[in-house]
Coordinates of C-alpha atoms and ligand atoms in Angstrom, one line a residue:
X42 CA 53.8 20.3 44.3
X43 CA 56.6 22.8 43.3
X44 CA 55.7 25.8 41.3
X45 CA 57.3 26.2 37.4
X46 CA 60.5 27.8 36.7
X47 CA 58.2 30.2 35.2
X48 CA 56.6 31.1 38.4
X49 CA 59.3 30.9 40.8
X50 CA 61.5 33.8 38.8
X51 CA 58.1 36.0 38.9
X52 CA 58.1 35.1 42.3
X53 CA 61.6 35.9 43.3
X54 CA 61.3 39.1 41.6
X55 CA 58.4 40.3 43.6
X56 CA 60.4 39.5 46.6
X57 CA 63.1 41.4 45.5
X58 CA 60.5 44.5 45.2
X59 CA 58.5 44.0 48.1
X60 CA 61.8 44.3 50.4
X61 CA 62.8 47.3 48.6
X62 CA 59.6 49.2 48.9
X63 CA 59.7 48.1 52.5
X64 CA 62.4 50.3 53.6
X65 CA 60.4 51.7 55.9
X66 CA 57.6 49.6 56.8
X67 CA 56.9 45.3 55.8
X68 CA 53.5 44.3 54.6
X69 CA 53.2 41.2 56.7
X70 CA 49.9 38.8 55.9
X71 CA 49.2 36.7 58.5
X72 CA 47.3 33.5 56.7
X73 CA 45.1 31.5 59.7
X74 CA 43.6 28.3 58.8
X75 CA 40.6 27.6 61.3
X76 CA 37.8 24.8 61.6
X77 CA 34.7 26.7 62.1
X78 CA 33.2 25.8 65.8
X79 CA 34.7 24.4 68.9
X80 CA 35.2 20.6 67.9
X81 CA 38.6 20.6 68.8
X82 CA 40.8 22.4 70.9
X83 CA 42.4 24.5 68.0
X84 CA 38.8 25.0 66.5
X85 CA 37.8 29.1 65.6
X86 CA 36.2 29.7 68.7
X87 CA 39.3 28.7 70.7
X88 CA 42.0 29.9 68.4
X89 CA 40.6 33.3 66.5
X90 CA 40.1 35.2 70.0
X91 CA 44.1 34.2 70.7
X92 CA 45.3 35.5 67.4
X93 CA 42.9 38.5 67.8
X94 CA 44.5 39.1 70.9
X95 CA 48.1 38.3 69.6
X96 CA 47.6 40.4 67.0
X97 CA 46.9 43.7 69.0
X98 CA 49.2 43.0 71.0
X99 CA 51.9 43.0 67.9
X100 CA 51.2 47.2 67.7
X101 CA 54.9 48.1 69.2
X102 CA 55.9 47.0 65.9
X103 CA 53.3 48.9 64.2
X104 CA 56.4 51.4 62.6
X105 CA 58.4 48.4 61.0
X106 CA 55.6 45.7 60.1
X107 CA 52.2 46.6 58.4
X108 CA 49.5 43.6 59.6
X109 CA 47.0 41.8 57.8
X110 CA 45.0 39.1 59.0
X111 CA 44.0 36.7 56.5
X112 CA 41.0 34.2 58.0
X113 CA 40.3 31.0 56.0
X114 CA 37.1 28.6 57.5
X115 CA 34.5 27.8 55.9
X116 CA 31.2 27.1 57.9
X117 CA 30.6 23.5 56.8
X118 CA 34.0 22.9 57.5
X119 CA 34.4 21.7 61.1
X120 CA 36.1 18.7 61.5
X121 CA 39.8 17.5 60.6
X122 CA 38.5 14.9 58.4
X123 CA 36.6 17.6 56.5
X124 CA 39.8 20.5 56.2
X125 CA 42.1 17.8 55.1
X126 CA 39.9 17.9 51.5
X127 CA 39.6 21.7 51.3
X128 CA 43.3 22.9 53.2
X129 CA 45.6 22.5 49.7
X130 CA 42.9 24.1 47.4
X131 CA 42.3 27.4 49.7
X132 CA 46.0 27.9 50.7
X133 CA 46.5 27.6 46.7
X134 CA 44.0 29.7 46.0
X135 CA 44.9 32.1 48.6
X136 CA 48.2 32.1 47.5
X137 CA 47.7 32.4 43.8
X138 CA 44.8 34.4 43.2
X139 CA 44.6 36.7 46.8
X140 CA 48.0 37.5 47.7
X141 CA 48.0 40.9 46.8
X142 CA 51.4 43.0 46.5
X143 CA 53.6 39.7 47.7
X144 CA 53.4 40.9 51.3
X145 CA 55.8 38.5 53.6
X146 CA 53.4 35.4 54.9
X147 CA 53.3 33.4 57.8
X148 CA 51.0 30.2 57.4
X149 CA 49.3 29.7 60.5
X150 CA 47.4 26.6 61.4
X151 CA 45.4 24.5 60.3
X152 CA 45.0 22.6 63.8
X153 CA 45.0 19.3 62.2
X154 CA 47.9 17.0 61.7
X155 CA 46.7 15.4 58.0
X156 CA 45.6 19.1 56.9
X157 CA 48.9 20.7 58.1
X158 CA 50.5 17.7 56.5
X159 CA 49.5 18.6 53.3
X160 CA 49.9 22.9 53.6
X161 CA 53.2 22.2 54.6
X162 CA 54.8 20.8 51.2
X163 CA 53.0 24.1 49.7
X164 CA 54.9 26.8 52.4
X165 CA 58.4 24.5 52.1
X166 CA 57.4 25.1 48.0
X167 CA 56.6 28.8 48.7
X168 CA 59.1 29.3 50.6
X169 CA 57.0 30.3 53.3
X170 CA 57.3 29.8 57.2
X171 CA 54.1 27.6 58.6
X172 CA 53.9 27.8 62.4
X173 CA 51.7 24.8 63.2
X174 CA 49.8 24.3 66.5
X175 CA 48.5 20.9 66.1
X176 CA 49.2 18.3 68.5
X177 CA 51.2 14.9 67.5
X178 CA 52.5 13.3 65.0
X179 CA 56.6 12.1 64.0
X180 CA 56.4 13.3 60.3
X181 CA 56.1 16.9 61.7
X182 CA 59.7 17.0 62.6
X183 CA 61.1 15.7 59.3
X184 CA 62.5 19.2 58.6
X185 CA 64.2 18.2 55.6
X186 CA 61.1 17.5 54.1
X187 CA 59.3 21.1 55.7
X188 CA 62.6 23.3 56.4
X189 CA 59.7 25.8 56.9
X190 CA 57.7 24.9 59.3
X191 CA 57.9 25.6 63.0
X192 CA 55.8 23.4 65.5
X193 CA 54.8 25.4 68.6
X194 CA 52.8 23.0 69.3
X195 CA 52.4 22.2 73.4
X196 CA 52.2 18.3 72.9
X197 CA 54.4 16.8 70.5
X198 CA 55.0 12.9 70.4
X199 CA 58.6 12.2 70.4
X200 CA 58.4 15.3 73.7
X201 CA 56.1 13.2 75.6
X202 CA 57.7 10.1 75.2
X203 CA 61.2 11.9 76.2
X204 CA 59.3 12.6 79.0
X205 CA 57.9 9.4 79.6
X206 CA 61.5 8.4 79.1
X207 CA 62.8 10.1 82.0
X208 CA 60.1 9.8 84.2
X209 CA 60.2 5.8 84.5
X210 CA 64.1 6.3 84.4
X211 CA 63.7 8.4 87.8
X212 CA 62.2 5.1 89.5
X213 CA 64.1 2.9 87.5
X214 CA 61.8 1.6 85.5
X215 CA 62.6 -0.1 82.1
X216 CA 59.6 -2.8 82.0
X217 CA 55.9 -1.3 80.8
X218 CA 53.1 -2.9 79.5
X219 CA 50.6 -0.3 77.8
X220 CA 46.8 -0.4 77.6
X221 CA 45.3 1.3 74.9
X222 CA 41.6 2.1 74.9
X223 CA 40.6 0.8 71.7
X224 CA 37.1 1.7 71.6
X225 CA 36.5 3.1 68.2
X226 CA 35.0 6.9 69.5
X227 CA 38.5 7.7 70.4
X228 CA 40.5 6.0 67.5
X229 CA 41.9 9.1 66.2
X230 CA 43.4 10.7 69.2
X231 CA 45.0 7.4 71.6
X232 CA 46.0 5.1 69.0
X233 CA 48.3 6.8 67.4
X234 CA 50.1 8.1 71.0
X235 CA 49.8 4.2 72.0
X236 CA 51.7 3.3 68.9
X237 CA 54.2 6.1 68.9
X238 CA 54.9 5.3 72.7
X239 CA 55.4 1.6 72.0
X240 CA 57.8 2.4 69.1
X241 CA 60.0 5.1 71.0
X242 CA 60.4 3.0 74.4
X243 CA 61.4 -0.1 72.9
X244 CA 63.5 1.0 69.9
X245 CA 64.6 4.2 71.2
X246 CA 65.4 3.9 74.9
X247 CA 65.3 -0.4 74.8
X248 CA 62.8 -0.4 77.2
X249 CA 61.0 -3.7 77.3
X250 CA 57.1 -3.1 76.2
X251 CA 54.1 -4.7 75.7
X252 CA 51.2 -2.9 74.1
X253 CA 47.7 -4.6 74.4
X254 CA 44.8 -2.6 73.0
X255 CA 41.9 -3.3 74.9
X256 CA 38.2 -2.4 74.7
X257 CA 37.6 -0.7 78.2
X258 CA 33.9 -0.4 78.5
X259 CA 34.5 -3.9 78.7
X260 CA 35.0 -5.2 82.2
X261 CA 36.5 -8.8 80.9
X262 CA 38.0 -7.5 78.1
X263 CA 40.1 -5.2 80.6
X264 CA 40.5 -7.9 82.8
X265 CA 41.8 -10.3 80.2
X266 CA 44.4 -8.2 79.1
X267 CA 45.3 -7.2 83.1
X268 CA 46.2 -11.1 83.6
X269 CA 48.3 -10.6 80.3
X270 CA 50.1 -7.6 82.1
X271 CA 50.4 -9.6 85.5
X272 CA 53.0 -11.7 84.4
X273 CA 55.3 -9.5 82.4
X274 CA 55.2 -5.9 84.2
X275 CA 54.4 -3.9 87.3
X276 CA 54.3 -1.0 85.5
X277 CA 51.3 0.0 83.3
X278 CA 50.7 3.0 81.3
X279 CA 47.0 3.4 80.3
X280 CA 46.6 5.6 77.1
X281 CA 42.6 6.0 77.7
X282 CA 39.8 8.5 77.4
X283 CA 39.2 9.9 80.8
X284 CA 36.1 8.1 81.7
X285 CA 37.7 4.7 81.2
X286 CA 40.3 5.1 83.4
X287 CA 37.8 4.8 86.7
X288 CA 36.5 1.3 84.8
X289 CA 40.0 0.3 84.2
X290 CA 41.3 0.7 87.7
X291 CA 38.2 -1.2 88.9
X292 CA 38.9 -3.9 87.4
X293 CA 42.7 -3.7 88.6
X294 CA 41.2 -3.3 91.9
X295 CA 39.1 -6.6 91.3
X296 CA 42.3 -8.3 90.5
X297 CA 44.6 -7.6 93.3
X298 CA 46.6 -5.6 91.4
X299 CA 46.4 -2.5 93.3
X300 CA 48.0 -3.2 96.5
X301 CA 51.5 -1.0 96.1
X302 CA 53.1 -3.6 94.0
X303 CA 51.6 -2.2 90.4
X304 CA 52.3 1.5 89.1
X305 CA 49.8 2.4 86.8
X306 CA 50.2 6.2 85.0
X307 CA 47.7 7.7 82.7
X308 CA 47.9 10.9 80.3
X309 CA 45.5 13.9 80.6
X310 CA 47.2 16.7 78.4
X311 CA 45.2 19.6 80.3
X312 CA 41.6 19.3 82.3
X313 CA 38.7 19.4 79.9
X314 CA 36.1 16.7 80.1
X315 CA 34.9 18.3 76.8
X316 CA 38.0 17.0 75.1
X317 CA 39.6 13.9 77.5
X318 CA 36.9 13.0 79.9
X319 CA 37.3 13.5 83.6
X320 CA 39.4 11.2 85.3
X321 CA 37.5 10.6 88.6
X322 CA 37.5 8.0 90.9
X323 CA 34.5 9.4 92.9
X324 CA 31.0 9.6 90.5
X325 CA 28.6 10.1 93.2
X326 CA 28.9 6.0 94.1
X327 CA 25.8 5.1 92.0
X328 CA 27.5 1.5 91.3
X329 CA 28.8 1.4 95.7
X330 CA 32.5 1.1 94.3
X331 CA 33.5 5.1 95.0
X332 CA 35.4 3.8 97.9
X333 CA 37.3 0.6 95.7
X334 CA 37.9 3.3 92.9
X335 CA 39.7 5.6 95.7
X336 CA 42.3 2.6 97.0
X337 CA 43.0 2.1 93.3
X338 CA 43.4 5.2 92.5
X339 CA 46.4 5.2 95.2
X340 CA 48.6 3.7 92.5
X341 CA 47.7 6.0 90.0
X342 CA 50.0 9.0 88.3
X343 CA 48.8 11.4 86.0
X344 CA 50.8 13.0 83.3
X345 CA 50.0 16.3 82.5
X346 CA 51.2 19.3 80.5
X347 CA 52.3 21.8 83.2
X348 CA 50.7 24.7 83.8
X349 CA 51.7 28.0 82.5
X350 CA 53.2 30.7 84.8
X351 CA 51.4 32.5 86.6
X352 CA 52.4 35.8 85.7
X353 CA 50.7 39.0 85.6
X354 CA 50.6 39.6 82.0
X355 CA 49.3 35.6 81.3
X356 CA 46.1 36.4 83.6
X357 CA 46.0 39.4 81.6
X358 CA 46.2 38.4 78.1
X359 CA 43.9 35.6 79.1
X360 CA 41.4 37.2 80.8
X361 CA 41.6 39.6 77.4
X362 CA 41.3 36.4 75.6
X363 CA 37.9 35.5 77.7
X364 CA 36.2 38.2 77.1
X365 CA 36.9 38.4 73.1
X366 CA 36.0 35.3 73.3
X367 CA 32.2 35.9 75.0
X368 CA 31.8 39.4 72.8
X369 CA 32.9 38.6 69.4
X370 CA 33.1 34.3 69.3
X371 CA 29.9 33.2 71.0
X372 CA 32.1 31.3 73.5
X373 CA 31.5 31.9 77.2
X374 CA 34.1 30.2 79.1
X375 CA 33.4 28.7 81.9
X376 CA 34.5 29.8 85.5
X377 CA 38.1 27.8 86.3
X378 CA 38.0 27.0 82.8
X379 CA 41.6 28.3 81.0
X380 CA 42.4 28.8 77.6
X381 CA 43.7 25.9 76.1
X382 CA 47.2 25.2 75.8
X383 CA 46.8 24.9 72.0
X384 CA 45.1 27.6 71.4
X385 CA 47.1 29.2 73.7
X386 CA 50.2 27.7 71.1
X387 CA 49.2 30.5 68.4
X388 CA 49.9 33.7 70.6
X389 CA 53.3 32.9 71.0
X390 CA 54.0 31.5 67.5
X391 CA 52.4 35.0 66.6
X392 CA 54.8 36.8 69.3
X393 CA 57.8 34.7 67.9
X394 CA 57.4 35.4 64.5
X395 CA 56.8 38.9 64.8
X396 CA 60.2 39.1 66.7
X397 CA 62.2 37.5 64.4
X398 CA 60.7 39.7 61.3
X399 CA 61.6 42.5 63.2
X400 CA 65.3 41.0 64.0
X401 CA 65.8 40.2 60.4
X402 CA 64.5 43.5 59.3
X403 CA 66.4 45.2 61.8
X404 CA 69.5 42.9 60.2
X405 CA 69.1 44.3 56.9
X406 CA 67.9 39.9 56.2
X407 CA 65.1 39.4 53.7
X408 CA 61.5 38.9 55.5
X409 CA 60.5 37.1 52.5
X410 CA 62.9 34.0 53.0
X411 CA 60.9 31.6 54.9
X412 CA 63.7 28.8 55.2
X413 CA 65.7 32.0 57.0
X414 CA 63.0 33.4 59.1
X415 CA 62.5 29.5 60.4
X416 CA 66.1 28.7 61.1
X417 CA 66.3 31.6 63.4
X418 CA 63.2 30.7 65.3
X419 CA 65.3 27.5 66.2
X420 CA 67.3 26.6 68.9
X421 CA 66.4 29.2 71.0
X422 CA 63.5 29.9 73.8
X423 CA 61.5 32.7 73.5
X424 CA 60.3 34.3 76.7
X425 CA 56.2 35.3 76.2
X426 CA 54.1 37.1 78.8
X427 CA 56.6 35.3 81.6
X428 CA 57.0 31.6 79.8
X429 CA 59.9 30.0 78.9
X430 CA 58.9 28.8 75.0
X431 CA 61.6 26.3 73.8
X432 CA 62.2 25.5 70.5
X433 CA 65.0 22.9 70.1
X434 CA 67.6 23.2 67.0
X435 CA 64.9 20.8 64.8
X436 CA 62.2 23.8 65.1
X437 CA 59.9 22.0 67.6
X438 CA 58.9 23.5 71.0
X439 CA 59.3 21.5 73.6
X440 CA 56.7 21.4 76.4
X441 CA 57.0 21.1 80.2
X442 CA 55.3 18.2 82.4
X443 CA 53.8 17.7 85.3
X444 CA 53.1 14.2 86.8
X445 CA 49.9 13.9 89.4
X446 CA 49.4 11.8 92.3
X447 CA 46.1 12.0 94.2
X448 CA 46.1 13.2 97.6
X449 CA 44.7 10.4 100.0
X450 CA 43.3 12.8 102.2
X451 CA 41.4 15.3 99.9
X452 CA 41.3 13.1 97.3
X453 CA 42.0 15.4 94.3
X454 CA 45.5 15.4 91.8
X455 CA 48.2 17.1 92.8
X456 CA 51.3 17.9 91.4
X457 CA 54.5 15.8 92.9
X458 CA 57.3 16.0 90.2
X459 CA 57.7 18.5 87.2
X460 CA 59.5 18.6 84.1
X461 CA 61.6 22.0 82.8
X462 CA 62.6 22.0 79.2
X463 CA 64.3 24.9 79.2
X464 CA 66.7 23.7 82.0
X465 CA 66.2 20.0 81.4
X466 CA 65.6 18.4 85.1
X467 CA 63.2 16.4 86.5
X468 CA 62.4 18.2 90.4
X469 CA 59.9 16.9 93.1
X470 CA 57.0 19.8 92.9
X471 CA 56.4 21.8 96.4
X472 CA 53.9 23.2 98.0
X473 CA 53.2 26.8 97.3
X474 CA 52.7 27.8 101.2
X475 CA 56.0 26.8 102.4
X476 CA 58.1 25.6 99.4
X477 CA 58.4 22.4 101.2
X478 CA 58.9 19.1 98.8
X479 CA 55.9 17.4 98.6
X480 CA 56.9 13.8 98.6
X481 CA 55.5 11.3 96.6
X482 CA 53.3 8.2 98.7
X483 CA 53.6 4.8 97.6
X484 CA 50.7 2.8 98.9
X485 CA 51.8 0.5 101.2
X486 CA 55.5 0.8 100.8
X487 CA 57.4 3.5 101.3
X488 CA 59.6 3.7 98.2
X489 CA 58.4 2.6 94.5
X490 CA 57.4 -0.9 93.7
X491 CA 60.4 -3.0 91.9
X492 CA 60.4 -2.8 87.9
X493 CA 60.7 -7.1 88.8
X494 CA 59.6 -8.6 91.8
X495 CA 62.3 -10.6 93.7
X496 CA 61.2 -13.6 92.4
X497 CA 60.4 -12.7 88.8
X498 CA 56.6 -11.8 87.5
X499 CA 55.5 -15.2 88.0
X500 CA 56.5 -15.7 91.0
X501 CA 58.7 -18.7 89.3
X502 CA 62.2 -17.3 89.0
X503 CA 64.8 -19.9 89.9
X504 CA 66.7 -18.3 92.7
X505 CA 63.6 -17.7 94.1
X506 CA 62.5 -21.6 93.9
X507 CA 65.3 -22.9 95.9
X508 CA 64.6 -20.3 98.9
X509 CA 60.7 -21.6 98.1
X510 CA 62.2 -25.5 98.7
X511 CA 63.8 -24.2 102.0
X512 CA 60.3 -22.3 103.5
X513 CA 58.7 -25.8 102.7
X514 CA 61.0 -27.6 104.2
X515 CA 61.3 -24.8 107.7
X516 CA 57.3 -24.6 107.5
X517 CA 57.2 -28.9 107.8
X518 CA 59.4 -28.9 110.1
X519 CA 57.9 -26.2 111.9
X520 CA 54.6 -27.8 111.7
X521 CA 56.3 -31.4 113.1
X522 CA 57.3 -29.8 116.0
X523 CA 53.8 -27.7 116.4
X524 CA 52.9 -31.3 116.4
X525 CA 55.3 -32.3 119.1
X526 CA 53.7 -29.8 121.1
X527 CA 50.7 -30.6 120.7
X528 CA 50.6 -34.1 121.7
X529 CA 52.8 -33.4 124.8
X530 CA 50.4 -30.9 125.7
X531 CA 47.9 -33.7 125.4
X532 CA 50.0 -36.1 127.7
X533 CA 50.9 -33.8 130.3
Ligands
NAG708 C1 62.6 45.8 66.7 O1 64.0 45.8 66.5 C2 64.6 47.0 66.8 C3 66.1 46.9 66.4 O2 66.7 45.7 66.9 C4 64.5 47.2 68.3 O3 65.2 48.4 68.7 C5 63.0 47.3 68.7 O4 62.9 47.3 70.1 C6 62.3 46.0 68.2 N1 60.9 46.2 68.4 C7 60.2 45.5 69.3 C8 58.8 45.8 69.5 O5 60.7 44.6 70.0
NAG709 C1 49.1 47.9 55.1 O1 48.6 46.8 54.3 C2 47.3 47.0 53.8 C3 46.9 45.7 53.2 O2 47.9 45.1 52.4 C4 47.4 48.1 52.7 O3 46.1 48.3 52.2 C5 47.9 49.4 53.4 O4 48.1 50.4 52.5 C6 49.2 49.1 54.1 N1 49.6 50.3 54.9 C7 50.8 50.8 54.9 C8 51.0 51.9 55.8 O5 51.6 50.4 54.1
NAG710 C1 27.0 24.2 53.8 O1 26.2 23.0 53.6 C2 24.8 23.3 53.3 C3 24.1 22.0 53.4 O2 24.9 20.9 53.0 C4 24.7 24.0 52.0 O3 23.4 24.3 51.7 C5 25.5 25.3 52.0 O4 25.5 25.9 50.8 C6 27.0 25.0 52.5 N1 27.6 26.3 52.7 C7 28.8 26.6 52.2 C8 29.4 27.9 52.6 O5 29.5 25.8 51.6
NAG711 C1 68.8 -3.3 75.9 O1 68.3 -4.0 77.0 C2 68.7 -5.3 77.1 C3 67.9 -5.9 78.3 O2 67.7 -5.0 79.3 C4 70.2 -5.4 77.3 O3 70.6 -6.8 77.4 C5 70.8 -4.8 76.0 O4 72.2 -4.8 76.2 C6 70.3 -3.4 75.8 N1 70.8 -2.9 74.6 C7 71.3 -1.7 74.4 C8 71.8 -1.3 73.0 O5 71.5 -0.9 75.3
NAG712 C1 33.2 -2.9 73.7 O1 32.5 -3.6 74.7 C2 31.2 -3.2 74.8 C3 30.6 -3.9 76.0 O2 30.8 -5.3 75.9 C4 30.4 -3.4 73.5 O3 29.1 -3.0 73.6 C5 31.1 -2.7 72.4 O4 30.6 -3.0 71.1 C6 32.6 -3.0 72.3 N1 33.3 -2.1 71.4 C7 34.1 -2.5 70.5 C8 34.7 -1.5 69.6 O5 34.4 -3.7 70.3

């Protein structure tokens, strides 16, 4: 949609006259898509409290930038599938019929990918910057198609595959065969991060993969596809609701495939059994295999977003964030329970886009030129309430990892290797009494599994056969002279 010749001169005009009446201070309308309710992690209840938050916290600009909040939900509106028929009509509408005085507008939201999809032709025809939270998807970082819009976004596709990327690089890994849960509950969130993963390893880092989608609640299903895996990998990748991943490793247990020779690594963005499920070997042993699911679970990495800084001001702005939260959005958090990463995502777009108004106003740039206030969000990493917030030169943060090992002893996940974006490195984690590495255990062995065993994945490879011939040969003989012994024993 692009708006008439007619429209964009009125347009420009008003632009012209907005930045000249805002010598001394910039109407700025903050326009926040929201699904009403907590359905998913960018949902109102997670998301308004951050932006009410963010937006207090904006007053040091209070003398250059004049701040509106404009909140669009609508009640009945509380899933992705229902925004993505209402986001184009109330941005339009909003844009057309609300926007009052032309104030500079930063499009905020919607936490959907298809909804943000379709906002984001609008702001690119507006000429307006969108800061998107919402998680996924490659079409996102076309930015010639949205030179506006700015994904601060913690979990991004391509980011996670990088990641991914490096990760099995680091145990020279280049051979992966991917389960993903096909069970149709959780079509929308593993299928298309099973498809994307498949994509970037083979075509672009040429690893080898195999992608089997597999229906985990089913024990031979699972198993099936395990036998498929057998004789082509040792290292699996499991793209699965939480609660499947116990099942799944079960059933790798059943088949001798956890016995340090198989690396299996599964994705848990952040801890919320709400959203992923809880990944938990030990389920109070109603079905007698807590102690089968523990040995399995001894080959088992977990890939995780890493967790913020623990800085002062976080814990303060979060705790801030909490109680907003219980008090005005009928959301009690529970106790451990953090603010979501996503939701989370909005405070610093709101920081970063507030800072870069007041750099271009400061500049003597025009506020009102999206494409402008964009580009110099990019390539740069803002540092909010002590986190390093990296947004690489295509306008797309890029996140830090964390991969998990569980500890044999206590049982629990632990951080063993992390992953800095700013600083680009992969570093074994350590512990936080001493600083001491904390080294990763390989069941069994004591360094990783090969990519390929010695004598192939079948156990057939050529050079292998002829050292096979040989054993035969040594073990007859062996057992000839056994033989020898025996019956001289029996003469004696
Ligand atoms: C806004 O920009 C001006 C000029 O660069 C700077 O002096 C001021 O500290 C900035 N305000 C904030 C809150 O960062
Ligand atoms: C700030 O913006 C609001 C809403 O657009 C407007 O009513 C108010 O007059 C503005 N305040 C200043 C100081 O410009
Ligand atoms: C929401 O849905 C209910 C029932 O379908 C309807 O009665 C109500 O008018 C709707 N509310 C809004 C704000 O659209
Ligand atoms: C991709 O990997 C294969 C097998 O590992 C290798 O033969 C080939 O040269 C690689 N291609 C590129 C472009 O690196
Ligand atoms: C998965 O397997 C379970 C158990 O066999 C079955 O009840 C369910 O219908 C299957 N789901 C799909 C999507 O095929």
């Amino acid at each position: 949609m692009h708006p008439s010749p007619v429209k964009l001169t009125s347009f420009l005009l008003l632009s012209v006259f907005a930045f000249v009446r805002g010598a001394n201070v910039t109407d700025v309308a903050l326009v926040q898509f929201y699904l009403w309710g907590a359905k998913t992690p960018t949902s109102l209840q997670f998301a308004a409290p951050v932006m009410a938050k963010g937006e207090n916290d904006l007053a040091p600009y209070k003398g250059v930038l004049n701040i509106t909040r404009v909140l669009i939900y609508d009640r009945n509106v509380t899933t992705c599938y229902e925004i993505d028929k209402k986001a184009t009509f109330w941005a339009t509408r909003y844009y057309y019929r609300e926007a009052v005085g032309n104030p500079v507008t930063g499009i905020f939201g919607p936490g959907c990918p298809s909804a943000a999809l379709s906002v984001a032709p609008l702001a690119r025809a507006w000429n307006r910057p969108m800061l998107a939270t919402t998680w996924g998807d490659y079409a996102f970082s076309n930015k010639r198609r949205f030179p506006t819009l700015t994904n601060f976004s913690p979990y991004i596709d391509y980011n996670l595959n990088m990641f991914i990327f490096r990760l099995l690089n680091y145990f020279s890994y280049n051979t992966v065969g991917i389960l993903c849960d096909d069970a149709n509950d959780n079509l929308s969130l593993y299928v298309p991060v099973c498809t994307n993963m498949f994509d970037t390893l083979r075509l672009t880092y040429n690893f080898s993969a195999s992608r089997f989608y597999v229906n985990a609640t089913d024990e031979n299903n699972v198993k099936h596809y395990l036998e498929e895996i057998r004789s082509i990998a040792r290292v699996v990748i499991i793209i699965a609701h939480g609660d499947r991943i116990r099942p799944i490793m079960l059933a790798a247990f059943d088949k001798q495939m956890t016995g340090g020779d198989y690396v299996y690594f599964t994705i848990e963005l952040f801890q919320s059994t709400k959203f992923f499920g809880s990944i938990a070997w030990n389920t109070g042993d109603g079905d007698k295999r807590d102690a089968d699911a523990q040995t399995a679970f001894r080959s088992l990495f977990k890939i995780s977003l890493r967790s913020p800084e623990a800085t002062p001001e976080y814990h303060n702005v979060t705790d801030e964030i909490k109680r907003l939260s219980k008090t005005r959005f009928d959301y009690t958090y529970a106790t451990g329970e953090d603010v979501n990463p996503f939701a989370m995502a909005n405070y610093y777009a709101l920081a970063a886009y507030a800072q870069v108004l007041n750099e271009t106003i400061a500049y003597g740039g025009n506020p009102n030129d999206g494409a402008n206030t964009s580009r110099v969000m990019w390539n740069r990493t803002f540092t909010i309430l002590g986190q390093d917030i990296p947004i690489n030169d295509n306008g797309d943060r890029e996140a830090d990892w964390t991969l998990h090992q569980m500890n044999a002893e206590t049982g629990t996940f632990m951080p063993v290797l992390e992953y800095s974006a700013k600083r680009k490195v992969l570093e074994p984690s350590r512990e936080p009494e001493n600083h001491s590495i904390r080294q990763i255990v390989w069941y069994k062995r004591d360094s990783p599994p090969p990519n390929e065993p010695k004598c192939g994945y079948r156990g057939i490879k050529r050079a292998c056969e002829a050292t096979k011939e040989h054993n035969q040969y040594q073990q007859l003989v062996a057992a000839v002279v056994n033989l020898f012994e025996v019956i001289k024993g029996m003469l004696a």
